[in-house]
Structures are given as structure tokens and as C-alpha cells.
Short mmCIF file of C-alpha atoms in Angstrom, two decimals:
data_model
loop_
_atom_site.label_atom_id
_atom_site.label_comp_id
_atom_site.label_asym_id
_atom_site.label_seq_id
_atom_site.Cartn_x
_atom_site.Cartn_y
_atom_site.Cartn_z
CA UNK A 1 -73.53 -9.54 -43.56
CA UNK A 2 -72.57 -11.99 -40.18
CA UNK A 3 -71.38 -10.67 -36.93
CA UNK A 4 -68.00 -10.67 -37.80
CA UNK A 5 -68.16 -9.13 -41.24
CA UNK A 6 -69.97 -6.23 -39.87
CA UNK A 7 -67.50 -5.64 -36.51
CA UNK A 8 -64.10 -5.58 -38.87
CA UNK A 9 -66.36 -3.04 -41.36
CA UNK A 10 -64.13 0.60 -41.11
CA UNK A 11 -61.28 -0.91 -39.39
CA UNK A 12 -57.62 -0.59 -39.75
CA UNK A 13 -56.18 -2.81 -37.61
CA UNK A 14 -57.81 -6.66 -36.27
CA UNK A 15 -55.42 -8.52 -33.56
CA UNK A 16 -56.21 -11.33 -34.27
CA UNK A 17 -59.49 -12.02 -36.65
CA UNK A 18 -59.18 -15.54 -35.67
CA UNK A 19 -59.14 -14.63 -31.54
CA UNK A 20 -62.65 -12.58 -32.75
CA UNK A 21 -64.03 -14.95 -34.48
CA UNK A 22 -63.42 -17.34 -31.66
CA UNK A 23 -65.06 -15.43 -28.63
CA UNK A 24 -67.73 -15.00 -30.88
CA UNK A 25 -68.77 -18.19 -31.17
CA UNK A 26 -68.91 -18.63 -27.59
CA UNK A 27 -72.44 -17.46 -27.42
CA UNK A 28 -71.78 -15.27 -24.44
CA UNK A 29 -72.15 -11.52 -23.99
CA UNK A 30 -68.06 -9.98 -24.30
CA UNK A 31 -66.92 -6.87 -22.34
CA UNK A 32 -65.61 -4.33 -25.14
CA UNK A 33 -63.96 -1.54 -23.57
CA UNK A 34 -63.41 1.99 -25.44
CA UNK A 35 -61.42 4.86 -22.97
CA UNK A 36 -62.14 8.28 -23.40
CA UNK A 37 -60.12 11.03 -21.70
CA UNK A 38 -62.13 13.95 -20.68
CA UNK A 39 -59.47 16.29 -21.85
CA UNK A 40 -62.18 18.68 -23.45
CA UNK A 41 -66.16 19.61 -22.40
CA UNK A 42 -67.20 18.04 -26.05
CA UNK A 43 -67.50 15.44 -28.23
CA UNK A 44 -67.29 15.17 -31.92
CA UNK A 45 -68.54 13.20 -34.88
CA UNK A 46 -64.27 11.86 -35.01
CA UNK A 47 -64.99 10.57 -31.33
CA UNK A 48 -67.98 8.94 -32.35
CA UNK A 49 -66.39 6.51 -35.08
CA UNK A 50 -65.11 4.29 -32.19
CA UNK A 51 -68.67 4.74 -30.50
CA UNK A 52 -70.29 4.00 -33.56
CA UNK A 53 -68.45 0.35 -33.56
CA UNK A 54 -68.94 0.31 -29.51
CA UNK A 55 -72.92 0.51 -30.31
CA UNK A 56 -72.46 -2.09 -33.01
CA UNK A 57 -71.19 -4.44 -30.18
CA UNK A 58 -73.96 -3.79 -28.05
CA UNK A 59 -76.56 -4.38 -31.02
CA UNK A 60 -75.21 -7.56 -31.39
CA UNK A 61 -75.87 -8.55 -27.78
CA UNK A 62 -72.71 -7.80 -25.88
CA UNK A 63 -71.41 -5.28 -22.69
CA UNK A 64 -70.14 -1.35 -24.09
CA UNK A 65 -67.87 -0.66 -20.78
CA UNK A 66 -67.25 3.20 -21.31
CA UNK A 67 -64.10 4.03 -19.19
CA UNK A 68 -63.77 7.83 -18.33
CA UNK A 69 -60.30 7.99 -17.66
CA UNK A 70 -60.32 11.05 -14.86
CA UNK A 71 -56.96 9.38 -13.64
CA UNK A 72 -55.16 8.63 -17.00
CA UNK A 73 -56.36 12.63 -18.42
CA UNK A 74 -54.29 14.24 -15.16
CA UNK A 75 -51.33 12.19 -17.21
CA UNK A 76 -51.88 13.11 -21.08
CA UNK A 77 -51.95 10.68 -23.72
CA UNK A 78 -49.20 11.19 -25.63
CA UNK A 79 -50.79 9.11 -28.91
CA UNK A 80 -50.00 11.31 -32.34
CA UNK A 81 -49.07 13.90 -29.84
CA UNK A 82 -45.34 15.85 -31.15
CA UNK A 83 -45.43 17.41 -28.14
CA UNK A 84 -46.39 17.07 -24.34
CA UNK A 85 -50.39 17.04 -24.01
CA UNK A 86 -51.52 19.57 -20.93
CA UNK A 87 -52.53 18.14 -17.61
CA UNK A 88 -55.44 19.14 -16.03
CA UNK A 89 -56.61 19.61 -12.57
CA UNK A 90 -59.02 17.09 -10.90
CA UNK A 91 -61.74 19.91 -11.32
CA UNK A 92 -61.48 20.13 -14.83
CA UNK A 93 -61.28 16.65 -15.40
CA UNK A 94 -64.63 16.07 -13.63
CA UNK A 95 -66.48 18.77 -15.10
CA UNK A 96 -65.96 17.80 -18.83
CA UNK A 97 -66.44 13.91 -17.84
CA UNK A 98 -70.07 15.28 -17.10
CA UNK A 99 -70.69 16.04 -20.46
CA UNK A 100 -69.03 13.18 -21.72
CA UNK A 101 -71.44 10.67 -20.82
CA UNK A 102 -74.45 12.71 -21.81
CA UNK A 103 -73.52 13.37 -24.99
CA UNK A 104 -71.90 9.62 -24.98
CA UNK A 105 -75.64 8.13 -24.94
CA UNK A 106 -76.71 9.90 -28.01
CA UNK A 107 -74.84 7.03 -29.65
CA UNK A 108 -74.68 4.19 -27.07
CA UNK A 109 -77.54 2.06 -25.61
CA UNK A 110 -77.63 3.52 -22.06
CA UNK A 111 -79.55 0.10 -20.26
CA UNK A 112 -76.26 -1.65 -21.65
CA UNK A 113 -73.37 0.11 -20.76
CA UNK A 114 -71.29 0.03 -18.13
CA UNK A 115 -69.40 3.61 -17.29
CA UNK A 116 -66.27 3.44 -15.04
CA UNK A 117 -63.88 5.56 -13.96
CA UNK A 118 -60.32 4.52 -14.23
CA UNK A 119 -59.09 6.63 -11.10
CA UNK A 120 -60.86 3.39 -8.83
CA UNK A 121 -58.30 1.12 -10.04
CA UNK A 122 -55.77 3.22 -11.22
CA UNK A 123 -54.85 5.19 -7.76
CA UNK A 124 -54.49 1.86 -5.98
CA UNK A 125 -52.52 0.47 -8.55
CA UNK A 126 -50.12 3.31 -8.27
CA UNK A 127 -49.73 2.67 -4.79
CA UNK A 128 -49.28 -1.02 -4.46
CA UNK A 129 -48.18 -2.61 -7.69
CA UNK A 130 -46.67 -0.16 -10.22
CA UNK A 131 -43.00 -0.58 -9.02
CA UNK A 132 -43.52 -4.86 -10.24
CA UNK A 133 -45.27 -3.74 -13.27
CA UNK A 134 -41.94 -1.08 -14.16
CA UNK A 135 -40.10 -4.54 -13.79
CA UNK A 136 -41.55 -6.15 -16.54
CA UNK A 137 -41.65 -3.83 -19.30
CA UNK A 138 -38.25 -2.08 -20.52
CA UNK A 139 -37.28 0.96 -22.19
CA UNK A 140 -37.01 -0.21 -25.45
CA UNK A 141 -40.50 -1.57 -25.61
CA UNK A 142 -41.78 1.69 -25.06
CA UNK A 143 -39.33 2.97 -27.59
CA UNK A 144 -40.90 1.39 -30.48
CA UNK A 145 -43.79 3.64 -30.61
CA UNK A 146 -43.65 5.62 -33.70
CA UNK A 147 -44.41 9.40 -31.95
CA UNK A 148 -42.05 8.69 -29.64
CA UNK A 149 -39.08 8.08 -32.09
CA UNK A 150 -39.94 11.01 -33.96
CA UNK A 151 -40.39 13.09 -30.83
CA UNK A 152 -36.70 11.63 -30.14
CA UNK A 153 -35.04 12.69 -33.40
CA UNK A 154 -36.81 15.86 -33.60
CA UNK A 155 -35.27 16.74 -29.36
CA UNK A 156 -38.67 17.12 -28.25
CA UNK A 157 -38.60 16.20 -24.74
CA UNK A 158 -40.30 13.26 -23.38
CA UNK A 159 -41.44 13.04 -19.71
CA UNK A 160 -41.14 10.13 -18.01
CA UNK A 161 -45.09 10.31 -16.59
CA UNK A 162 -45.55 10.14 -20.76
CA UNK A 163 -43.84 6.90 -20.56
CA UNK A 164 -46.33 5.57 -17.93
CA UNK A 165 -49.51 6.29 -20.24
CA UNK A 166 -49.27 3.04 -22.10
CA UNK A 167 -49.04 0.73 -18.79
CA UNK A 168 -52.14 2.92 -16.94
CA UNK A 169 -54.07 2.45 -20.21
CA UNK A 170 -53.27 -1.20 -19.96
CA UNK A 171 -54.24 -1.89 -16.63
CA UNK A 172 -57.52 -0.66 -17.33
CA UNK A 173 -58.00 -3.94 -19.93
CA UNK A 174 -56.93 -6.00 -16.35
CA UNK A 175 -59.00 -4.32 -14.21
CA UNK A 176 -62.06 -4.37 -16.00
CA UNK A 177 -61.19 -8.38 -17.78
CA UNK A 178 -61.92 -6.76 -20.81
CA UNK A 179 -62.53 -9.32 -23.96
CA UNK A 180 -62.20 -6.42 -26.86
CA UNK A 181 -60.62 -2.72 -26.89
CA UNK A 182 -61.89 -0.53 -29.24
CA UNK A 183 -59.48 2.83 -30.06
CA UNK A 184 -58.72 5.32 -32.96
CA UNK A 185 -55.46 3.75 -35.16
CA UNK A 186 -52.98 6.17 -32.92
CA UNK A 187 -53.90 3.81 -30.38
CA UNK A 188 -52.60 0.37 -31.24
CA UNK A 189 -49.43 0.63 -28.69
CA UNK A 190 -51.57 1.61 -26.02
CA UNK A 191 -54.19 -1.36 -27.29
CA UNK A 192 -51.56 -3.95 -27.73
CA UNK A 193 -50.33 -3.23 -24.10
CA UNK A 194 -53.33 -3.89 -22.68
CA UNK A 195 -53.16 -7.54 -24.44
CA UNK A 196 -49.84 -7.72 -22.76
CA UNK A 197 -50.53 -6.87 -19.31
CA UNK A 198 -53.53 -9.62 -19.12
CA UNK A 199 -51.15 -12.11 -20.17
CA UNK A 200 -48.95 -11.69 -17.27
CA UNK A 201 -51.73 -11.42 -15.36
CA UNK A 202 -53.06 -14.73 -16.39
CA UNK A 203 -56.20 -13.58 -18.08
CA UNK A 204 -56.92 -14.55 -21.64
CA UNK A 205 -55.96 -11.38 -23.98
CA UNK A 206 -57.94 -9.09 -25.93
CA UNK A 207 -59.42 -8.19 -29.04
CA UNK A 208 -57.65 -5.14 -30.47
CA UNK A 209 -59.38 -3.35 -33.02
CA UNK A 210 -58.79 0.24 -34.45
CA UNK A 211 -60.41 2.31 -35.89
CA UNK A 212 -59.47 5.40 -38.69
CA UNK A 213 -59.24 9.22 -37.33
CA UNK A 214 -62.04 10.70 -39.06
CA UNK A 215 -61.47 13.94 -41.34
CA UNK A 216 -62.80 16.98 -40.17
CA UNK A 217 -64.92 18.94 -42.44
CA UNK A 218 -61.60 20.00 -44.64
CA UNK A 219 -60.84 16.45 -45.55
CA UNK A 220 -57.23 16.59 -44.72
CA UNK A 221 -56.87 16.77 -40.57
CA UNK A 222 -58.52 14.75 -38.54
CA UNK A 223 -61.30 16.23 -36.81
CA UNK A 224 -60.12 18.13 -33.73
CA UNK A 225 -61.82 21.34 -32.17
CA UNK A 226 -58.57 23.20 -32.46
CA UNK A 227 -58.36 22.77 -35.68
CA UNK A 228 -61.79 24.59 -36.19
CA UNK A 229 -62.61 21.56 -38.76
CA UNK A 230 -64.97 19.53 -35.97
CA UNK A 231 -68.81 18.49 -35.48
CA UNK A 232 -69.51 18.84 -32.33
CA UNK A 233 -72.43 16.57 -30.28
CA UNK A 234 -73.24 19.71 -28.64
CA UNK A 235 -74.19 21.76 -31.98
CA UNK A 236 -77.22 22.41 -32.91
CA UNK A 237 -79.32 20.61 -35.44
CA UNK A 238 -78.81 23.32 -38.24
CA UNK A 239 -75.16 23.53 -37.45
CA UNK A 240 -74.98 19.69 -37.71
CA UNK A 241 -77.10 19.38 -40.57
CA UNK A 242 -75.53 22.03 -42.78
CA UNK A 243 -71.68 21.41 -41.92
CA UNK A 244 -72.45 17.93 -43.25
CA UNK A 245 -73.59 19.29 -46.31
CA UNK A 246 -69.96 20.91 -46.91
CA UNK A 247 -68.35 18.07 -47.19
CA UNK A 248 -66.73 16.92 -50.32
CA UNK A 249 -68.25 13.66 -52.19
CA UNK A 250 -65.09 11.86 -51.34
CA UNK A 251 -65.64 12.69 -47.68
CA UNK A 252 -69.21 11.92 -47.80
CA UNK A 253 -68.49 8.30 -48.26
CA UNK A 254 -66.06 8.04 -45.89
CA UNK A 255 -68.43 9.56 -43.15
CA UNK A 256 -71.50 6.86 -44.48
CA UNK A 257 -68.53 3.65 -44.08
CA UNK A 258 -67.09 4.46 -40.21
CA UNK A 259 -70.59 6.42 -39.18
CA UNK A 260 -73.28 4.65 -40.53
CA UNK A 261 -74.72 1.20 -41.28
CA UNK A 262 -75.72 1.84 -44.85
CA UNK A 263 -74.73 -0.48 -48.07
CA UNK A 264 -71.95 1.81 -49.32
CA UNK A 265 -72.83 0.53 -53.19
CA UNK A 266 -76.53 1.66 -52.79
CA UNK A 267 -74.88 5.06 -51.42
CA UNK A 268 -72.48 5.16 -54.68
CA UNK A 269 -75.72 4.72 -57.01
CA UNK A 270 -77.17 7.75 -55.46
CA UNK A 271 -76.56 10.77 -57.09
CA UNK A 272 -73.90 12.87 -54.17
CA UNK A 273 -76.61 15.91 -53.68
CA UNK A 274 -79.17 13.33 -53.04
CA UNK A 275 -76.64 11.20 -50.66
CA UNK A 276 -74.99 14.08 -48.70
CA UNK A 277 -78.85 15.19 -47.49
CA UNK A 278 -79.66 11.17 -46.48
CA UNK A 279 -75.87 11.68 -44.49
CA UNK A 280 -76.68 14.76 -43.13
CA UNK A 281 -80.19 13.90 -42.18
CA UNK A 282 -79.48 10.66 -40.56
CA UNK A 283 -77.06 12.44 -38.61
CA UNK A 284 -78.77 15.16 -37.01
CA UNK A 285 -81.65 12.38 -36.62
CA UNK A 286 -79.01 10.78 -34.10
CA UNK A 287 -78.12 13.47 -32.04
CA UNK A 288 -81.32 15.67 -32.34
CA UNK A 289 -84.40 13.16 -33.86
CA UNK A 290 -86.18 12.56 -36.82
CA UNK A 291 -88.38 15.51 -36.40
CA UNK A 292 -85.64 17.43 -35.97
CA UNK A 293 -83.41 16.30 -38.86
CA UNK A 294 -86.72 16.25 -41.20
CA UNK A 295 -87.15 20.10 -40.48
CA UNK A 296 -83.41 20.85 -41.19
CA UNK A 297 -83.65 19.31 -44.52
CA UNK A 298 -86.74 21.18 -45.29
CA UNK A 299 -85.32 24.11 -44.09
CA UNK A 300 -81.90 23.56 -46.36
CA UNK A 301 -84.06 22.82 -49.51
CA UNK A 302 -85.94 26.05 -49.08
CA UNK A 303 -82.73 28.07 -48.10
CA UNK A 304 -80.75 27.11 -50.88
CA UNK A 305 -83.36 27.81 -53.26
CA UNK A 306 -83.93 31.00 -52.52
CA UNK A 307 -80.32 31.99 -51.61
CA UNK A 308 -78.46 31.22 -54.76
CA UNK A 309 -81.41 31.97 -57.09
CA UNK A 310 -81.31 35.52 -57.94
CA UNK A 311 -84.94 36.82 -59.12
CA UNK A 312 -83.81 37.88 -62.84
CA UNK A 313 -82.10 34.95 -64.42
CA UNK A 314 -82.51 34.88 -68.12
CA UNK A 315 -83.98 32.61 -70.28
CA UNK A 316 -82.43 30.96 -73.29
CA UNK A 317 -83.90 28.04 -75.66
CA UNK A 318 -81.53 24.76 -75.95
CA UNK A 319 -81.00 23.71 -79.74
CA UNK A 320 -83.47 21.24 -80.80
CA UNK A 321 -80.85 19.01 -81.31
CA UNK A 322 -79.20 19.03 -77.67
CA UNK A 323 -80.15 15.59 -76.38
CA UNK A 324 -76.92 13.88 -77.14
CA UNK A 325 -74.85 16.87 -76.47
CA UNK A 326 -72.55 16.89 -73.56
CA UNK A 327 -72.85 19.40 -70.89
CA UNK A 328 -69.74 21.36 -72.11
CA UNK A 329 -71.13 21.69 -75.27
CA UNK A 330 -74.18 23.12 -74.35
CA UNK A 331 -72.52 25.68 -71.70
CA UNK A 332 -70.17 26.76 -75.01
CA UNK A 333 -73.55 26.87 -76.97
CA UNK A 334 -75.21 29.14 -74.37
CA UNK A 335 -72.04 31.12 -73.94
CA UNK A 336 -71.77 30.48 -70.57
CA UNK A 337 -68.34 29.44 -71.19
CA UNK A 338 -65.34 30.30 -73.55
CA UNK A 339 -64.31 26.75 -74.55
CA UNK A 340 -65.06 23.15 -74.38
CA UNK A 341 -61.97 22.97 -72.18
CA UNK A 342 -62.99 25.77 -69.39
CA UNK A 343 -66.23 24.15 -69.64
CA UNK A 344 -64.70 20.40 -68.78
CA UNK A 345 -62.59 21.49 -66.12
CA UNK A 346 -65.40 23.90 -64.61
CA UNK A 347 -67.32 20.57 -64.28
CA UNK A 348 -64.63 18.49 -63.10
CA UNK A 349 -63.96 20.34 -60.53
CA UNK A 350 -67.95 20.92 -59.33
CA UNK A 351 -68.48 24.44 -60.58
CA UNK A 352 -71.20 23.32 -62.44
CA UNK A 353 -74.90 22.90 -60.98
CA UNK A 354 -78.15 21.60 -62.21
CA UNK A 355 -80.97 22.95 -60.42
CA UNK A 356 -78.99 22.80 -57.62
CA UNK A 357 -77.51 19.64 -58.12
CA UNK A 358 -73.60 19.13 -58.28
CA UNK A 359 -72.64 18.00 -61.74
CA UNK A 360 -68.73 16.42 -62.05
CA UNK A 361 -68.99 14.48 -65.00
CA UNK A 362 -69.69 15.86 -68.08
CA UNK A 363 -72.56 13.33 -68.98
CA UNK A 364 -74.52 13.54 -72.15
CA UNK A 365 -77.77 15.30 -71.71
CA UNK A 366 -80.66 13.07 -71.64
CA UNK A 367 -83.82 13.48 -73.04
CA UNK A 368 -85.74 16.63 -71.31
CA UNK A 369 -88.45 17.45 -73.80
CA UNK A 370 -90.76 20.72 -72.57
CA UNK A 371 -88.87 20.94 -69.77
CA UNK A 372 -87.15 24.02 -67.82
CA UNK A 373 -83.50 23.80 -65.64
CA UNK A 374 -81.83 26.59 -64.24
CA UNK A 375 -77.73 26.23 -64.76
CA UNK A 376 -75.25 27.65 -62.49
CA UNK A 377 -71.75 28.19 -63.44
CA UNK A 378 -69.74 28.91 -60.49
CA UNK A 379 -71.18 30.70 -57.94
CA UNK A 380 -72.58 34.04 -59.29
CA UNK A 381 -73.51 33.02 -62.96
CA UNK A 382 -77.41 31.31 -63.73
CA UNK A 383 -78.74 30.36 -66.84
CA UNK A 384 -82.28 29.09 -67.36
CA UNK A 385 -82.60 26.77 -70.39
CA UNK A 386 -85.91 26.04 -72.16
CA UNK A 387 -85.61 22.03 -73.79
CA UNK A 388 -88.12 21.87 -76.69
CA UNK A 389 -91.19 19.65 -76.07
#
């Protein structure tokens, strides 16, 4: 995979491939900027998709310039917001930018990032030049963003200090002659300024690229510590290693394309139990080390084991003849279910374990001769089958 192929990997939006592709070729390190509003003491694994593709950057040669936006976070950004985000004191703001950064270098190279805070430009430019800036952007412009217009039919108010978010965010780009902006895909207005604002100010524009808001841990909302759904940097290693292992095998993959490096078809040839540990220990290897993430899964094996095994399971021969059989057929066989059809949609919908293992396709049973398995069926029922030798 080139340069280029691996930087548009997990994106949504590219503005413009071509303009990439270009500066790329130049040979010379690029600035990519990614701002982070310290509007909370912690980060999470959704914060760390657009860190992720920062540290890709930086492996490729070029300058991560981490903005802590202590100015912009006093403002709110109102990006997929459908209602006014709370300021916060200068205090506040501070403290949780502390733990920003720290936890910020479990994913970034620390020897090649640059960390700036967007108050040094920012208070100035309030001062002296936001009155000509408020000249050359109208209304309407900042009418076409998309949670604004809903925010407008819906009569939820709209502060005017909202308004200014895009054009602080956008000054940042000119301040710091930025080459790339990396953001989450609620982000491209605020982005797309920025590529506006160099222009009048005579610099070349940048690279906009956007990334998706990662699903928290119930698939369906993005990951957000409110919604009590998050992976936080500051969790331990058993917290981060087992709340990986709840997600679903759709979400798994998701997690290994916009978190990880790895060849997504040698993931899909893995069977999910096997791929969800690799996710879950290369995970907690990157906030916590390989020893670390190495004892977790050690620790999980051994835990589930003896947690969902109870010590009296019965024993029951398979028919000589079930190699060939499907899965449902033996379950019906071993009365472990009352039909082919409960047994089908019991496996469809991952009730169904093999030592373990997640089963949701109802394969044919391969050959197992002298060979033991324990069965569960849901999450109380166990069934250990004898194969003839």
C-alpha cells in the first residue's frame, strides 16, 4: 500500500485527493493539524480515530501539530451539537488540557509533535483583526451548515459566539500555515473554513480530510462518555481489554479499519473469537504494553473458562454419522433444541457457542473423530458431546 493509499484508508471525506497527492510528492515534511477542545478530563478510543491517522502522518515522515484549543473550548463547538455546548471557565479548560496531552502521546510520537495552544493566536486575533474577518464571510455561508438549519427549524436558539466557532477554528489553519487538517466527519464546515481563510490570506490551502465518529461499545451512538458507551485512555487494562471483547463482529471490524493498521481481509479469514482477542489485545498493548495486554488475555481465557463452565455438564455421544450434519441438526439430535428452526435462528443470532467460540453460521460439522466439545446454547444451557474416534 503507497503513502497515499494508506492516508485516505477510513476516511469519509478527501478535499482534494489530487491537492494530497501533490504535496506529497514534494518530498518535504507537511504540517497536519488535528484540534482538540479540552471540554472533558478524558480521552476515548472515538478521539483516537483522528489520532490514529495523525500518527500515520508522522510515520510517514511529516509534523503532528496538536492544537489544544483552551480559547476556542471557552466558545463551544457547536459541530452535531442540537443544542448550545457549555462554556467553561479558564480553570477548567486548563486542567483537562493537562490530561489531554498525556494521554494524547499514548498514540502520537512525542519527539514529533508540535502542541499549541490556540488562545496565543486566537486572543490577539480577537483584538486586532476579527471585525475585517466578519467582513468577509456572510450569514448565509454560515447558514449552510447542516446542525445549524436543523437547529433553525426545530427554534433552538443559536448564539451568535456559536456563529464565530467556524472562523476561530479557521484561523488556527492560518496561524499555524497548516498543509492538512485532520477532524471527525461533523467537522468538514469547520475544515473547509480553514481552507478558506488561507486563501484570503494568501497562503496555499489545505488538505481536508475526515474522519468517521466511531461507535461506542453499543454500535449505534458514537462513542461519547455521556452516553456511558465510551473507552476511555484512562481505563485500566482489564477494563480496556474486556469492553473490547463486547463488541459485536460487525463492530469489531470497524474498530480494526479506523484503529488499526491490519489487512482487513486477513482479519475477515480469522474466525471473530480469535479476531476480537488480537483487537482487544493490540489495544490495551497501546495504551498499557505488551506485557500488559498479554496478561489481560491470559487472564480473559482463564476467566471465561471457568465462569460460564458450570462443574456438572453432562455428557452425551454424537451419532456416528454426524460429520456432515449441520449444527442445527445435531442441537435437535441432542435435544438441546425444539426444532431445526429455533436451532437456526439461535445460531444466527450468536446464541450458540463452541467451546467458547461464537458460532453464526450453521456450518456443517467437520470431521472431529475421538474428540470432546462442550456446547452452549444461550447462556445457561451446556452440553458436552463425545465424537466417535
Amino acid at each position: 500500500m503507497n503513502a497515499l493509499e494508506a492516508l485516505k484508508r477510513g476516511t469519509v471525506e478527501l478535499v482534494s485527493e489530487e491537492d494530497l497527492s501533490r504535496k506529497l510528492k514534494r518530498g518535504t515534511p507537511l504540517r497536519v493539524k488535528l484540534g482538540v477542545d479540552p471540554t472533558s478530563p478524558d480521552l476515548h478510543l472515538g478521539h483516537t480515530v483522528a489520532l490514529s491517522k495523525l500518527r500515520a502522518f508522522q510515520d510517514l515522515g511529516h509534523t503532528a501539530v496538536l492544537i489544544i484549543g483552551d480559547f476556542t473550548a471557552r466558545i463551544g463547538d457547536p459541530s452535531g451539537r442540537d443544542a448550545t455546548r457549555p462554556t467553561l471557565d479558564a480553570a477548567a479548560v486548563q486542567a483537562n488540557a493537562r490530561t489531554y496531552t498525556d494521554q494524547a502521546f499514548k498514540v502520537l510520537d512525542k519527539s514529533r509533535t508540535e502542541v499549541r495552544f490556540n488562545s496565543e493566536w486566537l486572543e490577539p486575533f480577537v483584538r486586532e483583526r476579527l471585525l475585517s474577518e466578519l467582513r468577509r464571510h456572510t450569514v448565509g455561508q454560515l447558514l449552510e451548515r447542516e446542525d445549524f438549519r436543523v437547529r433553525m427549524k426545530d427554534g433552538t436558539p443559536i448564539t451568535l459566539l456559536e456563529m464565530m466557532y467556524p472562523l476561530m477554528q479557521g484561523y488556527d489553519s492560518v496561524a499555524i500555515k497548516a498543509d492538512v487538517e485532520l477532524g471527525g466527519n461533523d467537522q468538514l464546515f469547520n475544515l473547509l473554513m480553514g481552507r478558506a481563510m488561507q486563501k484570503d490570506a494568501g497562503q496555499e490551502p489545505q488538505v481536508v480530510l475526515t474522519v468517521p465518529l466511531l461507535a461506542g461499545l453499543d454500535g449505534v451512538k458514537k462513542m461519547s462518555k455521556s452516553y456511558g458507551n465510551a473507552i476511555s485512555l484512562s481505563e485500566s487494562a482489564r477494563e480496556v481489554f474486556g469492553k473490547v471483547m463486547k463488541l459485536s463482529d460487525e463492530s469489531m471490524l470497524v474498530y480494526y479499519e479506523l484503529l488499526t493498521a491490519r489487512d482487513l481481509a486477513g482479519v475477515k479469514a480469522e474466525h471473530p473469537m480469535a479476531a476480537k482477542k488480537g483487537l482487544a489485545e493490540e489495544l490495551t498493548a497501546r495504551f498499557h504494553g505488551a506485557e500488559a495486554a498479554k496478561a489481560e488475555r491470559a487472564f480473559f481465557d482463564e476467566t471465561f473458562s471457568k465462569k460460564k463452565l458450570p462443574d456438572d455438564i453432562p455428557t452425551a455421544e454424537a451419532p456416528k454419522d454426524a460429520v456432515g450434519f449441520k449444527w442445527s441438526a445435531l442441537l435437535v439430535e441432542l435435544k438441546l433444541t425444539a426444532s431445526r428452526k429455533e436451532a437456526q435462528r439461535l445460531i444466527e443470532q450468536g446464541g450458540f457457542r463452541i467451546d467458547g467460540e461464537q458460532m453464526k453460521k450453521d456450518d456443517p460439522i467437520g470431521p472431529r473423530g475421538g474428540t470432546e466439545v462442550v456446547l452452549q446454547v444461550g447462556k445457561h444451557r451446556f452440553q458436552k458431546v463425545r465424537f466417535p474416534a
